[in-house]
Amino acid sequence: MNQAVTGIAIGLLFLHWWHAIPDYLWFVTAVMLGAVVSYFLRIHLLIWIALGAAIAALSVNIYTNSVKEIPIDRENITIVAKVSSLLNSEISTSTIDFKLLTLNSYPIDSYYPLNVRLNWLQPPEMYQGQIWQLTVKLRRPYGRLNSAGFDAEKYFVANGIHGRGTVLSGTIVDRSYIDSLSVEQTALTPSDNSSAITLRQRIFTQAMTELADKTHKAYLMALGFGVRDALELHDWQRLRDSGLAHLMAISGLHIGLAMLLGWWLGSKICALLPELHRFIWLPLWSGFACALGYAWLAGFSLPTVRAVLMCAIVMILIRLRIQWPGWKIFIVALAICLMLNPLASYAAGFWMSFTAVFILYLANLSGVRQQHTVPTENNIDYQKNLLWEKMKVLAQLQCVLLLFMLPLQWYWFGGTSLLAPLINFVSVPWVSTLTVPLVLAAIATVWFPWLSNVFWQLADWTLYPVIWLAEQSVGTWLSLSSAWLPFLMGGVAWAALGWFISWRNFKWIHISILIVFVSWGIPLFFQQAMSTLVTFNQSFLANDVDISHDKSSIGDAASPLWTVNMLDVGHGLAVLIERNGKAVLYDTGNRWQQGSIATSVIEPVLRKKGINQLDGLILSHADSDHAGGFDIISQQFEPIWKRSSDRRDGFLPCVQGALWQWEGLNFEVLWPPKIVKRAANPHSCVVQISDRNIHTVKPTNALLTGDIDAISELLLARQYPDLAPDILFVPHHGSKTSSTNTWLAGMSPELALVSSAKYNPWNLPSTQIKQRYIDKGTRWLDTAQTGQISIDIEAGSRKTQRYRQDIDDTWYRRLFSDE
């Protein structure tokens, strides 16, 4: 059995390495090889791995076939769909999940379900379970793709979402329309749409009436129903910086607590019943029922499914009087969870949940557990010793989780909270023993409003000290760059080694490892120290800069390599120039009411690279898609110097004739001829970057063009007839109003880079403009097709990497694009 569950789990995880879905012949071959190995060596692992991979392939095929029902290009489509989201008028949301019943009047096969996420700007009142007829613009769940930041495509795969779109109009479906559907759909659809509202929605709606006046309503909703839609941006920052994001949700910890409460309740009921054999196992089943019910309230999220599976396995083993080691329960739960939903392994919650449980199990094996406390004659002293022992174990577990979860925290979130162990040490027992039982009591008595309201109020009061403590941690989040990853992994491995090889008996082994770490870290430490010193000098010089000569500081040219990154920001622009561990940013992308490109893309990319301060910031012009995030970037990364073609406080002018050097690279402004009050497209700051001082024989020129129009191009062509960039950033996202024949006549760029959104309403870039570049022999690269584009430049050699095709080429990337 051990080989079976281990092999199935390994096979199911193989899908993370698939660039395309393997043909069934691969699985037949693997089974045949496994049979030979099994026959001669009595090792059956390969057969089980093949079986797990086949299950994964089946799941991927089902998901793929469902996605293929959605058109590649966004189209107007009529659908009939059931509401999947838990909704309430008190929660302001414009994003709603639906399960499709028909698509353009064609019924959806239940074997290939279609789940879509739709944006509805001002949705009417609706509830989970209701059926609506909607006119939507629907497309596949394509997303921006960069080296860091939120990966929307991976998120949609993990959550089984097959399409995205926008609702144009919609009406609730009445009984006569439902009756007109096919026989199969009618059998699955309630005859009255009002009665179609789910029980979970009804409980949630009733609870929301009692939560309306509660201070911590958003957190109580998350604890009671797993709904986090009411959490604001500041709430998320508070939870991230304090390490309490796992606590303010229905997590595996809370499922276990619900099981214990159910067990306790069942034992009390059992004590009141006659001593009959059929009542012996009542506590067990009542505990499992409470755990299952709490997971149902959470919509069976990944952590709750894991916890319920483990509870179920433990309950069955107890009932059958079978003893398994903890690792066996863990691997069986892992295999079952993956078999139920192989795509769940693309979710952060899956890995965080299972990894945390595994670390706690190993900590328990290594002795991090409550030791037996010998009773004393003085009961007060005994209770003190018992409490001290429990607190010591809790503190040790929090430190162990912080250390060994670091690699996973870095991979998914780019950093960690060093205050998390301290805050969790206080908050975990507090919320678990006070808040969660009160929340469960409030939900259990939801049909008795006066009593439920009492429990909700008590639960709300218990959160005051927790939220206050979390508020003190805001701003303490520690971002970790990829340069520190080897040290992070090595430190975790060293700490794990310490569990099995003690310092006392093998101190020279540990000292040797410490020396290796120090020798690795010294160059990185000095590099960052020198970078900080040079940054200080640049800041000092920038304060005394002579604007009339238009010069900034000249950095030390240490490395011949420099990099140009065009980030995938959708419709907008953000270009990052790197050299010697420093960076200059050209444009900051767009912003919207709930966020910005600066926080969702630019900041994670810079933090991952270990860049905590920008040397320079250039704004091409004032349009939001180019300058929307400049205030956030200015605040978070405090650029030493800033330039723009319009009048801004603290900005140097970016006008024709301006020259400066940065890290050995030459910057020359070619346009506009004068500074203006507000820079529009024609006033975009056009900057040429050259490395002729570094690579005198084979220099490279990159031309940043912003959104200049045809007239600006004509004037530039007259003033700079010898302009010959090797890398040209296509003006105005490839619009027909730019890239004129006159402008391109004297140019033969090797690369033409365009920043665009795949489903932008202006159909940019223009196919005519794209062909114009291709006809010149220029390689056309569009972020809508490639994701982030990175070009490493050295001595005339240019290595181009497309993030979608060259770095993260997986089966679902191809599925969502039109390749």
PDB file of C-alpha atoms in Angstrom, residues 544-803:
ATOM      1  CA  ASP A 544      23.401  69.239  -5.913  1.00  0.00           C
ATOM      2  CA  VAL A 545      22.878  68.493  -9.608  1.00  0.00           C
ATOM      3  CA  ASP A 546      23.356  71.338 -12.065  1.00  0.00           C
ATOM      4  CA  ILE A 547      20.085  71.261 -13.973  1.00  0.00           C
ATOM      5  CA  SER A 548      21.386  73.639 -16.632  1.00  0.00           C
ATOM      6  CA  HIS A 549      23.967  71.044 -17.667  1.00  0.00           C
ATOM      7  CA  ASP A 550      21.374  68.285 -17.221  1.00  0.00           C
ATOM      8  CA  LYS A 551      23.731  65.713 -15.730  1.00  0.00           C
ATOM      9  CA  SER A 552      23.081  62.986 -13.199  1.00  0.00           C
ATOM     10  CA  SER A 553      25.679  60.960 -11.400  1.00  0.00           C
ATOM     11  CA  ILE A 554      27.930  58.571 -13.297  1.00  0.00           C
ATOM     12  CA  GLY A 555      28.025  55.084 -11.816  1.00  0.00           C
ATOM     13  CA  ASP A 556      30.952  52.740 -11.792  1.00  0.00           C
ATOM     14  CA  ALA A 557      31.042  50.440 -14.842  1.00  0.00           C
ATOM     15  CA  ALA A 558      31.865  47.109 -13.171  1.00  0.00           C
ATOM     16  CA  SER A 559      30.039  44.566 -15.355  1.00  0.00           C
ATOM     17  CA  PRO A 560      29.798  44.547 -19.161  1.00  0.00           C
ATOM     18  CA  LEU A 561      26.308  43.047 -18.967  1.00  0.00           C
ATOM     19  CA  TRP A 562      23.132  45.094 -18.845  1.00  0.00           C
ATOM     20  CA  THR A 563      19.518  44.022 -19.127  1.00  0.00           C
ATOM     21  CA  VAL A 564      16.365  45.481 -20.598  1.00  0.00           C
ATOM     22  CA  ASN A 565      13.067  44.147 -19.232  1.00  0.00           C
ATOM     23  CA  MET A 566       9.711  44.992 -20.762  1.00  0.00           C
ATOM     24  CA  LEU A 567       7.248  43.913 -18.087  1.00  0.00           C
ATOM     25  CA  ASP A 568       3.883  42.435 -19.015  1.00  0.00           C
ATOM     26  CA  VAL A 569       1.553  45.134 -17.698  1.00  0.00           C
ATOM     27  CA  GLY A 570      -1.353  44.743 -20.108  1.00  0.00           C
ATOM     28  CA  HIS A 571      -2.295  47.961 -21.877  1.00  0.00           C
ATOM     29  CA  GLY A 572       0.396  50.293 -20.575  1.00  0.00           C
ATOM     30  CA  LEU A 573       4.158  50.402 -20.295  1.00  0.00           C
ATOM     31  CA  ALA A 574       6.864  49.618 -17.741  1.00  0.00           C
ATOM     32  CA  VAL A 575      10.470  49.075 -18.850  1.00  0.00           C
ATOM     33  CA  LEU A 576      13.215  48.191 -16.384  1.00  0.00           C
ATOM     34  CA  ILE A 577      16.869  48.890 -17.217  1.00  0.00           C
ATOM     35  CA  GLU A 578      19.336  46.956 -15.004  1.00  0.00           C
ATOM     36  CA  ARG A 579      23.055  47.060 -14.488  1.00  0.00           C
ATOM     37  CA  ASN A 580      25.351  46.221 -11.563  1.00  0.00           C
ATOM     38  CA  GLY A 581      22.379  45.330  -9.382  1.00  0.00           C
ATOM     39  CA  LYS A 582      20.772  48.749  -9.898  1.00  0.00           C
ATOM     40  CA  ALA A 583      17.812  49.830 -11.968  1.00  0.00           C
ATOM     41  CA  VAL A 584      16.107  52.656 -13.826  1.00  0.00           C
ATOM     42  CA  LEU A 585      12.387  52.452 -14.533  1.00  0.00           C
ATOM     43  CA  TYR A 586      10.750  53.945 -17.629  1.00  0.00           C
ATOM     44  CA  ASP A 587       7.010  54.377 -16.966  1.00  0.00           C
ATOM     45  CA  THR A 588       4.974  52.765 -14.213  1.00  0.00           C
ATOM     46  CA  GLY A 589       1.928  51.177 -15.854  1.00  0.00           C
ATOM     47  CA  ASN A 590      -1.725  51.788 -15.077  1.00  0.00           C
ATOM     48  CA  ARG A 591      -3.693  52.019 -11.861  1.00  0.00           C
ATOM     49  CA  TRP A 592      -7.339  51.437 -10.945  1.00  0.00           C
ATOM     50  CA  GLN A 593      -9.574  51.849  -7.930  1.00  0.00           C
ATOM     51  CA  GLN A 594      -8.494  48.690  -6.086  1.00  0.00           C
ATOM     52  CA  GLY A 595      -4.863  48.462  -7.156  1.00  0.00           C
ATOM     53  CA  SER A 596      -2.157  49.253  -9.669  1.00  0.00           C
ATOM     54  CA  ILE A 597       0.520  47.730 -11.880  1.00  0.00           C
ATOM     55  CA  ALA A 598       3.060  49.297  -9.539  1.00  0.00           C
ATOM     56  CA  THR A 599       1.984  47.094  -6.616  1.00  0.00           C
ATOM     57  CA  SER A 600       0.929  43.957  -8.526  1.00  0.00           C
ATOM     58  CA  VAL A 601       3.811  43.708 -11.028  1.00  0.00           C
ATOM     59  CA  ILE A 602       6.634  46.231 -10.671  1.00  0.00           C
ATOM     60  CA  GLU A 603       7.136  45.982  -6.915  1.00  0.00           C
ATOM     61  CA  PRO A 604       7.271  42.137  -6.794  1.00  0.00           C
ATOM     62  CA  VAL A 605       9.718  42.045  -9.724  1.00  0.00           C
ATOM     63  CA  LEU A 606      12.019  44.605  -8.092  1.00  0.00           C
ATOM     64  CA  ARG A 607      11.852  42.918  -4.687  1.00  0.00           C
ATOM     65  CA  LYS A 608      12.693  39.547  -6.206  1.00  0.00           C
ATOM     66  CA  LYS A 609      15.744  41.089  -7.844  1.00  0.00           C
ATOM     67  CA  GLY A 610      16.802  42.549  -4.487  1.00  0.00           C
ATOM     68  CA  ILE A 611      16.291  46.139  -5.655  1.00  0.00           C
ATOM     69  CA  ASN A 612      14.858  48.186  -2.808  1.00  0.00           C
ATOM     70  CA  GLN A 613      15.637  51.599  -4.270  1.00  0.00           C
ATOM     71  CA  LEU A 614      15.541  52.823  -7.837  1.00  0.00           C
ATOM     72  CA  ASP A 615      18.385  54.924  -9.161  1.00  0.00           C
ATOM     73  CA  GLY A 616      16.092  56.642 -11.635  1.00  0.00           C
ATOM     74  CA  LEU A 617      12.486  57.006 -12.770  1.00  0.00           C
ATOM     75  CA  ILE A 618      11.458  58.366 -16.162  1.00  0.00           C
ATOM     76  CA  LEU A 619       7.836  59.145 -17.050  1.00  0.00           C
ATOM     77  CA  SER A 620       7.208  59.342 -20.775  1.00  0.00           C
ATOM     78  CA  HIS A 621       3.963  61.310 -20.395  1.00  0.00           C
ATOM     79  CA  ALA A 622       1.006  61.826 -18.072  1.00  0.00           C
ATOM     80  CA  ASP A 623      -1.516  59.235 -19.331  1.00  0.00           C
ATOM     81  CA  SER A 624      -2.599  56.795 -16.629  1.00  0.00           C
ATOM     82  CA  ASP A 625      -1.458  53.681 -18.488  1.00  0.00           C
ATOM     83  CA  HIS A 626       2.106  55.071 -18.409  1.00  0.00           C
ATOM     84  CA  ALA A 627       2.247  57.146 -15.218  1.00  0.00           C
ATOM     85  CA  GLY A 628      -0.579  55.731 -13.098  1.00  0.00           C
ATOM     86  CA  GLY A 629       1.707  54.234 -10.479  1.00  0.00           C
ATOM     87  CA  PHE A 630       4.402  56.891 -10.220  1.00  0.00           C
ATOM     88  CA  ASP A 631       3.323  58.024  -6.736  1.00  0.00           C
ATOM     89  CA  ILE A 632       3.472  54.438  -5.416  1.00  0.00           C
ATOM     90  CA  ILE A 633       6.871  53.836  -7.004  1.00  0.00           C
ATOM     91  CA  SER A 634       8.161  57.149  -5.644  1.00  0.00           C
ATOM     92  CA  GLN A 635       7.007  56.230  -2.169  1.00  0.00           C
ATOM     93  CA  GLN A 636       8.112  52.588  -2.121  1.00  0.00           C
ATOM     94  CA  PHE A 637      11.420  52.844  -3.997  1.00  0.00           C
ATOM     95  CA  GLU A 638      12.430  56.507  -3.522  1.00  0.00           C
ATOM     96  CA  PRO A 639      14.196  57.055  -6.883  1.00  0.00           C
ATOM     97  CA  ILE A 640      17.390  59.095  -6.571  1.00  0.00           C
ATOM     98  CA  TRP A 641      16.489  61.118  -9.657  1.00  0.00           C
ATOM     99  CA  LYS A 642      13.226  61.499 -11.580  1.00  0.00           C
ATOM    100  CA  ARG A 643      12.532  62.954 -14.999  1.00  0.00           C
ATOM    101  CA  SER A 644       9.402  63.770 -16.960  1.00  0.00           C
ATOM    102  CA  SER A 645       8.385  65.835 -19.970  1.00  0.00           C
ATOM    103  CA  ASP A 646       5.807  67.775 -17.982  1.00  0.00           C
ATOM    104  CA  ARG A 647       6.102  69.951 -14.902  1.00  0.00           C
ATOM    105  CA  ARG A 648       6.119  67.844 -11.733  1.00  0.00           C
ATOM    106  CA  ASP A 649       7.466  68.653  -8.302  1.00  0.00           C
ATOM    107  CA  GLY A 650      10.775  66.911  -7.678  1.00  0.00           C
ATOM    108  CA  PHE A 651      11.246  65.900 -11.337  1.00  0.00           C
ATOM    109  CA  LEU A 652      14.055  67.005 -13.638  1.00  0.00           C
ATOM    110  CA  PRO A 653      13.005  67.949 -17.188  1.00  0.00           C
ATOM    111  CA  CYS A 654      13.052  65.193 -19.793  1.00  0.00           C
ATOM    112  CA  VAL A 655      13.460  67.363 -22.912  1.00  0.00           C
ATOM    113  CA  GLN A 656      15.373  67.238 -26.155  1.00  0.00           C
ATOM    114  CA  GLY A 657      19.127  67.600 -25.703  1.00  0.00           C
ATOM    115  CA  ALA A 658      19.303  66.245 -22.152  1.00  0.00           C
ATOM    116  CA  LEU A 659      22.313  63.953 -21.728  1.00  0.00           C
ATOM    117  CA  TRP A 660      23.493  61.950 -18.749  1.00  0.00           C
ATOM    118  CA  GLN A 661      25.286  58.749 -17.863  1.00  0.00           C
ATOM    119  CA  TRP A 662      24.182  56.020 -15.519  1.00  0.00           C
ATOM    120  CA  GLU A 663      26.306  52.960 -14.701  1.00  0.00           C
ATOM    121  CA  GLY A 664      28.333  53.564 -17.870  1.00  0.00           C
ATOM    122  CA  LEU A 665      25.258  53.740 -20.117  1.00  0.00           C
ATOM    123  CA  ASN A 666      24.545  56.910 -22.106  1.00  0.00           C
ATOM    124  CA  PHE A 667      21.051  58.374 -21.946  1.00  0.00           C
ATOM    125  CA  GLU A 668      20.024  60.946 -24.535  1.00  0.00           C
ATOM    126  CA  VAL A 669      16.584  62.571 -24.763  1.00  0.00           C
ATOM    127  CA  LEU A 670      15.479  63.082 -28.390  1.00  0.00           C
ATOM    128  CA  TRP A 671      11.957  64.403 -27.754  1.00  0.00           C
ATOM    129  CA  PRO A 672       9.987  66.583 -26.816  1.00  0.00           C
ATOM    130  CA  PRO A 673      11.580  69.943 -27.670  1.00  0.00           C
ATOM    131  CA  LYS A 674      10.206  71.663 -24.567  1.00  0.00           C
ATOM    132  CA  ILE A 675       8.569  70.917 -21.263  1.00  0.00           C
ATOM    133  CA  VAL A 676       4.770  71.278 -21.039  1.00  0.00           C
ATOM    134  CA  LYS A 677       2.200  71.634 -18.278  1.00  0.00           C
ATOM    135  CA  ARG A 678       0.691  68.206 -18.938  1.00  0.00           C
ATOM    136  CA  ALA A 679       2.394  65.815 -21.327  1.00  0.00           C
ATOM    137  CA  ALA A 680       0.073  64.008 -23.741  1.00  0.00           C
ATOM    138  CA  ASN A 681       0.984  61.378 -26.350  1.00  0.00           C
ATOM    139  CA  PRO A 682       2.810  63.789 -28.736  1.00  0.00           C
ATOM    140  CA  HIS A 683       4.926  65.045 -25.826  1.00  0.00           C
ATOM    141  CA  SER A 684       6.196  61.602 -24.837  1.00  0.00           C
ATOM    142  CA  CYS A 685       9.781  61.561 -23.629  1.00  0.00           C
ATOM    143  CA  VAL A 686      11.809  59.630 -26.249  1.00  0.00           C
ATOM    144  CA  VAL A 687      15.078  58.339 -24.775  1.00  0.00           C
ATOM    145  CA  GLN A 688      17.944  56.588 -26.546  1.00  0.00           C
ATOM    146  CA  ILE A 689      20.119  54.334 -24.362  1.00  0.00           C
ATOM    147  CA  SER A 690      23.548  53.323 -25.648  1.00  0.00           C
ATOM    148  CA  ASP A 691      26.380  51.215 -24.232  1.00  0.00           C
ATOM    149  CA  ARG A 692      29.049  52.639 -26.549  1.00  0.00           C
ATOM    150  CA  ASN A 693      31.249  53.520 -23.565  1.00  0.00           C
ATOM    151  CA  ILE A 694      31.213  49.886 -22.425  1.00  0.00           C
ATOM    152  CA  HIS A 695      31.235  48.073 -25.767  1.00  0.00           C
ATOM    153  CA  THR A 696      33.141  50.362 -28.092  1.00  0.00           C
ATOM    154  CA  VAL A 697      33.355  47.832 -30.947  1.00  0.00           C
ATOM    155  CA  LYS A 698      29.779  46.530 -30.991  1.00  0.00           C
ATOM    156  CA  PRO A 699      27.526  48.961 -29.131  1.00  0.00           C
ATOM    157  CA  THR A 700      23.787  48.417 -28.676  1.00  0.00           C
ATOM    158  CA  ASN A 701      21.191  51.175 -28.913  1.00  0.00           C
ATOM    159  CA  ALA A 702      17.732  50.920 -27.370  1.00  0.00           C
ATOM    160  CA  LEU A 703      15.066  53.510 -28.179  1.00  0.00           C
ATOM    161  CA  LEU A 704      12.219  54.156 -25.719  1.00  0.00           C
ATOM    162  CA  THR A 705       9.392  55.966 -27.502  1.00  0.00           C
ATOM    163  CA  GLY A 706       6.364  56.206 -25.190  1.00  0.00           C
ATOM    164  CA  ASP A 707       3.223  57.101 -27.164  1.00  0.00           C
ATOM    165  CA  ILE A 708       4.557  59.517 -29.776  1.00  0.00           C
ATOM    166  CA  ASP A 709       2.310  60.091 -32.784  1.00  0.00           C
ATOM    167  CA  ALA A 710       2.943  60.451 -36.523  1.00  0.00           C
ATOM    168  CA  ILE A 711       3.771  64.173 -36.356  1.00  0.00           C
ATOM    169  CA  SER A 712       6.330  63.639 -33.600  1.00  0.00           C
ATOM    170  CA  GLU A 713       7.832  60.782 -35.624  1.00  0.00           C
ATOM    171  CA  LEU A 714       8.095  62.999 -38.738  1.00  0.00           C
ATOM    172  CA  LEU A 715       9.933  65.728 -36.832  1.00  0.00           C
ATOM    173  CA  LEU A 716      12.215  63.173 -35.187  1.00  0.00           C
ATOM    174  CA  ALA A 717      13.014  61.590 -38.554  1.00  0.00           C
ATOM    175  CA  ARG A 718      14.064  65.018 -39.901  1.00  0.00           C
ATOM    176  CA  GLN A 719      16.177  65.917 -36.873  1.00  0.00           C
ATOM    177  CA  TYR A 720      17.798  62.493 -36.435  1.00  0.00           C
ATOM    178  CA  PRO A 721      18.068  60.952 -39.926  1.00  0.00           C
ATOM    179  CA  ASP A 722      20.832  58.558 -38.788  1.00  0.00           C
ATOM    180  CA  LEU A 723      18.820  57.087 -35.936  1.00  0.00           C
ATOM    181  CA  ALA A 724      19.431  53.322 -36.003  1.00  0.00           C
ATOM    182  CA  PRO A 725      18.272  51.540 -32.830  1.00  0.00           C
ATOM    183  CA  ASP A 726      18.956  47.831 -32.387  1.00  0.00           C
ATOM    184  CA  ILE A 727      16.034  47.544 -29.959  1.00  0.00           C
ATOM    185  CA  LEU A 728      12.979  49.669 -30.713  1.00  0.00           C
ATOM    186  CA  PHE A 729      10.065  49.985 -28.322  1.00  0.00           C
ATOM    187  CA  VAL A 730       7.124  50.313 -30.699  1.00  0.00           C
ATOM    188  CA  PRO A 731       5.350  53.665 -30.200  1.00  0.00           C
ATOM    189  CA  HIS A 732       1.814  53.813 -28.828  1.00  0.00           C
ATOM    190  CA  HIS A 733       1.363  50.041 -28.382  1.00  0.00           C
ATOM    191  CA  GLY A 734       1.457  49.443 -32.143  1.00  0.00           C
ATOM    192  CA  SER A 735      -1.304  51.918 -33.018  1.00  0.00           C
ATOM    193  CA  LYS A 736      -1.897  53.017 -36.627  1.00  0.00           C
ATOM    194  CA  THR A 737      -1.306  56.594 -35.496  1.00  0.00           C
ATOM    195  CA  SER A 738       2.405  55.790 -35.068  1.00  0.00           C
ATOM    196  CA  SER A 739       5.182  53.693 -36.673  1.00  0.00           C
ATOM    197  CA  THR A 740       4.850  55.551 -39.988  1.00  0.00           C
ATOM    198  CA  ASN A 741       6.839  54.569 -43.066  1.00  0.00           C
ATOM    199  CA  THR A 742       8.707  57.869 -42.855  1.00  0.00           C
ATOM    200  CA  TRP A 743       9.767  57.117 -39.295  1.00  0.00           C
ATOM    201  CA  LEU A 744      10.893  53.568 -40.077  1.00  0.00           C
ATOM    202  CA  ALA A 745      12.482  54.295 -43.468  1.00  0.00           C
ATOM    203  CA  GLY A 746      16.041  54.640 -42.185  1.00  0.00           C
ATOM    204  CA  MET A 747      15.754  52.056 -39.420  1.00  0.00           C
ATOM    205  CA  SER A 748      16.406  48.323 -39.387  1.00  0.00           C
ATOM    206  CA  PRO A 749      15.982  47.339 -35.742  1.00  0.00           C
ATOM    207  CA  GLU A 750      16.732  43.789 -34.748  1.00  0.00           C
ATOM    208  CA  LEU A 751      13.909  43.726 -32.193  1.00  0.00           C
ATOM    209  CA  ALA A 752      10.583  45.553 -32.036  1.00  0.00           C
ATOM    210  CA  LEU A 753       8.971  45.321 -28.594  1.00  0.00           C
ATOM    211  CA  VAL A 754       5.347  46.246 -28.042  1.00  0.00           C
ATOM    212  CA  SER A 755       3.484  46.365 -24.728  1.00  0.00           C
ATOM    213  CA  SER A 756      -0.182  45.503 -25.123  1.00  0.00           C
ATOM    214  CA  ALA A 757      -3.089  43.691 -23.504  1.00  0.00           C
ATOM    215  CA  LYS A 758      -4.399  40.637 -25.290  1.00  0.00           C
ATOM    216  CA  TYR A 759      -8.045  41.665 -25.069  1.00  0.00           C
ATOM    217  CA  ASN A 760      -7.753  45.442 -25.239  1.00  0.00           C
ATOM    218  CA  PRO A 761     -10.788  47.257 -26.718  1.00  0.00           C
ATOM    219  CA  TRP A 762      -8.683  49.091 -29.344  1.00  0.00           C
ATOM    220  CA  ASN A 763      -7.436  45.889 -31.033  1.00  0.00           C
ATOM    221  CA  LEU A 764      -3.829  46.929 -30.539  1.00  0.00           C
ATOM    222  CA  PRO A 765      -1.337  46.312 -31.928  1.00  0.00           C
ATOM    223  CA  SER A 766      -2.516  46.841 -35.486  1.00  0.00           C
ATOM    224  CA  THR A 767      -1.823  43.922 -37.834  1.00  0.00           C
ATOM    225  CA  GLN A 768      -0.815  46.442 -40.478  1.00  0.00           C
ATOM    226  CA  ILE A 769       1.829  47.958 -38.205  1.00  0.00           C
ATOM    227  CA  LYS A 770       3.075  44.536 -37.152  1.00  0.00           C
ATOM    228  CA  GLN A 771       3.520  43.529 -40.801  1.00  0.00           C
ATOM    229  CA  ARG A 772       5.376  46.769 -41.470  1.00  0.00           C
ATOM    230  CA  TYR A 773       8.059  45.760 -38.978  1.00  0.00           C
ATOM    231  CA  ILE A 774       8.165  42.153 -40.125  1.00  0.00           C
ATOM    232  CA  ASP A 775       8.688  43.262 -43.722  1.00  0.00           C
ATOM    233  CA  LYS A 776      11.848  45.006 -42.577  1.00  0.00           C
ATOM    234  CA  GLY A 777      13.192  41.742 -41.147  1.00  0.00           C
ATOM    235  CA  THR A 778      12.598  42.876 -37.578  1.00  0.00           C
ATOM    236  CA  ARG A 779      11.660  40.338 -34.928  1.00  0.00           C
ATOM    237  CA  TRP A 780       8.302  41.334 -33.450  1.00  0.00           C
ATOM    238  CA  LEU A 781       7.707  40.608 -29.740  1.00  0.00           C
ATOM    239  CA  ASP A 782       4.403  41.438 -28.067  1.00  0.00           C
ATOM    240  CA  THR A 783       3.912  41.062 -24.311  1.00  0.00           C
ATOM    241  CA  ALA A 784       0.336  39.937 -24.961  1.00  0.00           C
ATOM    242  CA  GLN A 785       1.816  36.831 -26.593  1.00  0.00           C
ATOM    243  CA  THR A 786       5.099  36.435 -24.744  1.00  0.00           C
ATOM    244  CA  GLY A 787       4.611  37.797 -21.249  1.00  0.00           C
ATOM    245  CA  GLN A 788       7.611  39.599 -19.807  1.00  0.00           C
ATOM    246  CA  ILE A 789      10.484  40.095 -22.264  1.00  0.00           C
ATOM    247  CA  SER A 790      14.069  40.213 -20.948  1.00  0.00           C
ATOM    248  CA  ILE A 791      17.094  41.042 -23.105  1.00  0.00           C
ATOM    249  CA  ASP A 792      20.619  40.472 -21.762  1.00  0.00           C
ATOM    250  CA  ILE A 793      23.097  42.659 -23.679  1.00  0.00           C
ATOM    251  CA  GLU A 794      26.852  42.141 -23.741  1.00  0.00           C
ATOM    252  CA  ALA A 795      29.391  43.207 -26.381  1.00  0.00           C
ATOM    253  CA  GLY A 796      26.803  43.422 -29.139  1.00  0.00           C
ATOM    254  CA  SER A 797      25.338  40.044 -28.242  1.00  0.00           C
ATOM    255  CA  ARG A 798      21.679  40.105 -27.290  1.00  0.00           C
ATOM    256  CA  LYS A 799      19.996  37.151 -25.600  1.00  0.00           C
ATOM    257  CA  THR A 800      16.206  37.447 -25.601  1.00  0.00           C
ATOM    258  CA  GLN A 801      13.963  35.489 -23.260  1.00  0.00           C
ATOM    259  CA  ARG A 802      10.187  35.382 -23.512  1.00  0.00           C
ATOM    260  CA  TYR A 803       8.707  34.372 -20.201  1.00  0.00           C
TER     261      TYR A 803
END
